[in-house]
């Protein structure tokens, strides 16, 4: 992070910081033998704000290859979305899991 100084219109000095963008993390959905495809699509639409077509495509990838990326976010958002998804699953009796991985 570097600092720069600029003079404001009122004559004061402003300190401008060059901030690095936050690290990004993938939220990966994991396949299991019990969670329904409909539930996974619902999670993708409600938690990850995917269209129905996008949600179905991701769900099919999870079903066929064992995992799929729901989205890429800064750490706090990724962890929150993963936890919300797993909490939804527990309330409906599914063993559905998500993992958060650094990119």
mmCIF file of C-alpha atoms in Angstrom:
data_model
loop_
_atom_site.group_PDB
_atom_site.id
_atom_site.type_symbol
_atom_site.label_atom_id
_atom_site.label_comp_id
_atom_site.label_asym_id
_atom_site.label_seq_id
_atom_site.Cartn_x
_atom_site.Cartn_y
_atom_site.Cartn_z
ATOM 1 C CA UNK A 1 0.000 0.000 0.000
ATOM 2 C CA UNK A 2 1.441 3.355 -0.974
ATOM 3 C CA UNK A 3 0.421 6.832 0.088
ATOM 4 C CA UNK A 4 -0.011 9.909 -2.045
ATOM 5 C CA UNK A 5 -0.876 13.419 -0.977
ATOM 6 C CA UNK A 6 -3.162 15.748 -2.892
ATOM 7 C CA UNK A 7 -4.264 19.270 -2.190
ATOM 8 C CA UNK A 8 -8.018 19.746 -1.890
ATOM 9 C CA UNK A 9 -9.940 22.703 -3.337
ATOM 10 C CA UNK A 10 -10.105 24.228 0.149
ATOM 11 C CA UNK A 11 -6.324 24.146 0.437
ATOM 12 C CA UNK A 12 -6.088 21.202 2.858
ATOM 13 C CA UNK A 13 -4.045 18.097 2.199
ATOM 14 C CA UNK A 14 -5.774 14.797 1.451
ATOM 15 C CA UNK A 15 -4.048 11.471 1.896
ATOM 16 C CA UNK A 16 -4.898 9.008 -0.876
ATOM 17 C CA UNK A 17 -4.162 5.333 -0.261
ATOM 18 C CA UNK A 18 -3.638 2.812 -3.037
ATOM 19 C CA UNK A 19 -5.422 -0.233 -1.661
ATOM 20 C CA UNK A 20 -5.004 -3.719 -3.020
ATOM 21 C CA UNK A 21 -8.212 -5.532 -3.920
ATOM 22 C CA UNK A 22 -9.209 -8.272 -1.464
ATOM 23 C CA UNK A 23 -8.211 -11.875 -2.124
ATOM 24 C CA UNK A 24 -10.948 -13.900 -3.781
ATOM 25 C CA UNK A 25 -12.312 -17.277 -2.726
ATOM 26 C CA UNK A 26 -14.419 -19.883 -4.551
ATOM 27 C CA UNK A 27 -17.484 -21.390 -2.937
ATOM 28 C CA UNK A 28 -17.526 -25.015 -4.100
ATOM 29 C CA UNK A 29 -20.630 -27.177 -3.778
ATOM 30 C CA UNK A 30 -20.011 -30.862 -3.087
ATOM 31 C CA UNK A 31 -22.123 -33.738 -4.359
ATOM 32 C CA UNK A 32 -23.669 -36.318 -2.051
ATOM 33 C CA UNK A 33 -26.146 -39.171 -2.495
ATOM 34 C CA UNK A 34 -29.009 -37.580 -0.531
ATOM 35 C CA UNK A 35 -29.376 -33.871 -1.319
ATOM 36 C CA UNK A 36 -31.911 -33.341 -4.095
ATOM 37 C CA UNK A 37 -31.076 -31.578 -7.322
ATOM 38 C CA UNK A 38 -34.036 -29.268 -6.712
ATOM 39 C CA UNK A 39 -32.563 -28.167 -3.386
ATOM 40 C CA UNK A 40 -29.182 -27.399 -4.980
ATOM 41 C CA UNK A 41 -30.875 -25.328 -7.705
ATOM 42 C CA UNK A 42 -32.857 -23.469 -5.026
ATOM 43 C CA UNK A 43 -29.663 -22.667 -3.071
ATOM 44 C CA UNK A 44 -27.944 -21.416 -6.217
ATOM 45 C CA UNK A 45 -30.905 -19.183 -7.067
ATOM 46 C CA UNK A 46 -31.567 -17.798 -3.581
ATOM 47 C CA UNK A 47 -28.132 -17.610 -1.935
ATOM 48 C CA UNK A 48 -25.895 -17.126 -4.969
ATOM 49 C CA UNK A 49 -28.413 -15.156 -7.101
ATOM 50 C CA UNK A 50 -28.006 -17.349 -10.175
ATOM 51 C CA UNK A 51 -30.639 -17.512 -12.915
ATOM 52 C CA UNK A 52 -32.506 -20.800 -13.225
ATOM 53 C CA UNK A 53 -30.455 -21.725 -16.312
ATOM 54 C CA UNK A 54 -27.160 -20.961 -14.527
ATOM 55 C CA UNK A 55 -28.282 -22.851 -11.415
ATOM 56 C CA UNK A 56 -29.254 -25.946 -13.405
ATOM 57 C CA UNK A 57 -25.930 -25.883 -15.266
ATOM 58 C CA UNK A 58 -23.919 -25.664 -12.016
ATOM 59 C CA UNK A 59 -26.087 -28.358 -10.386
ATOM 60 C CA UNK A 60 -25.421 -30.713 -13.322
ATOM 61 C CA UNK A 61 -21.669 -30.105 -12.989
ATOM 62 C CA UNK A 62 -21.854 -30.899 -9.258
ATOM 63 C CA UNK A 63 -23.870 -34.041 -9.984
ATOM 64 C CA UNK A 64 -21.539 -35.313 -12.724
ATOM 65 C CA UNK A 65 -18.099 -34.326 -11.438
ATOM 66 C CA UNK A 66 -18.669 -34.261 -7.670
ATOM 67 C CA UNK A 67 -18.193 -30.521 -7.217
ATOM 68 C CA UNK A 68 -18.948 -27.197 -8.836
ATOM 69 C CA UNK A 69 -18.194 -23.530 -8.234
ATOM 70 C CA UNK A 70 -21.212 -21.512 -7.095
ATOM 71 C CA UNK A 71 -19.349 -18.202 -7.151
ATOM 72 C CA UNK A 72 -16.197 -16.237 -6.356
ATOM 73 C CA UNK A 73 -16.225 -13.678 -3.528
ATOM 74 C CA UNK A 74 -14.069 -11.929 -0.931
ATOM 75 C CA UNK A 75 -13.444 -14.228 2.055
ATOM 76 C CA UNK A 76 -16.152 -12.967 4.429
ATOM 77 C CA UNK A 77 -18.857 -13.120 1.777
ATOM 78 C CA UNK A 78 -17.747 -16.576 0.588
ATOM 79 C CA UNK A 79 -17.804 -18.003 4.116
ATOM 80 C CA UNK A 80 -21.200 -16.445 4.831
ATOM 81 C CA UNK A 81 -22.758 -17.822 1.633
ATOM 82 C CA UNK A 82 -21.342 -21.288 2.322
ATOM 83 C CA UNK A 83 -22.658 -21.249 5.897
ATOM 84 C CA UNK A 84 -26.109 -19.974 4.876
ATOM 85 C CA UNK A 85 -26.308 -22.741 2.249
ATOM 86 C CA UNK A 86 -25.348 -25.477 4.710
ATOM 87 C CA UNK A 87 -27.772 -24.116 7.327
ATOM 88 C CA UNK A 88 -30.592 -24.264 4.763
ATOM 89 C CA UNK A 89 -29.640 -27.878 4.053
ATOM 90 C CA UNK A 90 -29.602 -28.873 7.731
ATOM 91 C CA UNK A 91 -33.071 -27.366 8.245
ATOM 92 C CA UNK A 92 -34.347 -29.580 5.420
ATOM 93 C CA UNK A 93 -32.448 -32.672 6.562
ATOM 94 C CA UNK A 94 -29.814 -32.766 3.805
ATOM 95 C CA UNK A 95 -26.085 -33.498 4.363
ATOM 96 C CA UNK A 96 -25.180 -30.912 1.674
ATOM 97 C CA UNK A 97 -21.719 -29.327 2.069
ATOM 98 C CA UNK A 98 -19.806 -26.385 0.641
ATOM 99 C CA UNK A 99 -16.099 -25.609 0.781
ATOM 100 C CA UNK A 100 -14.406 -22.223 0.533
ATOM 101 C CA UNK A 101 -11.112 -22.278 -1.380
ATOM 102 C CA UNK A 102 -8.645 -19.497 -2.084
ATOM 103 C CA UNK A 103 -8.168 -18.758 -5.776
#
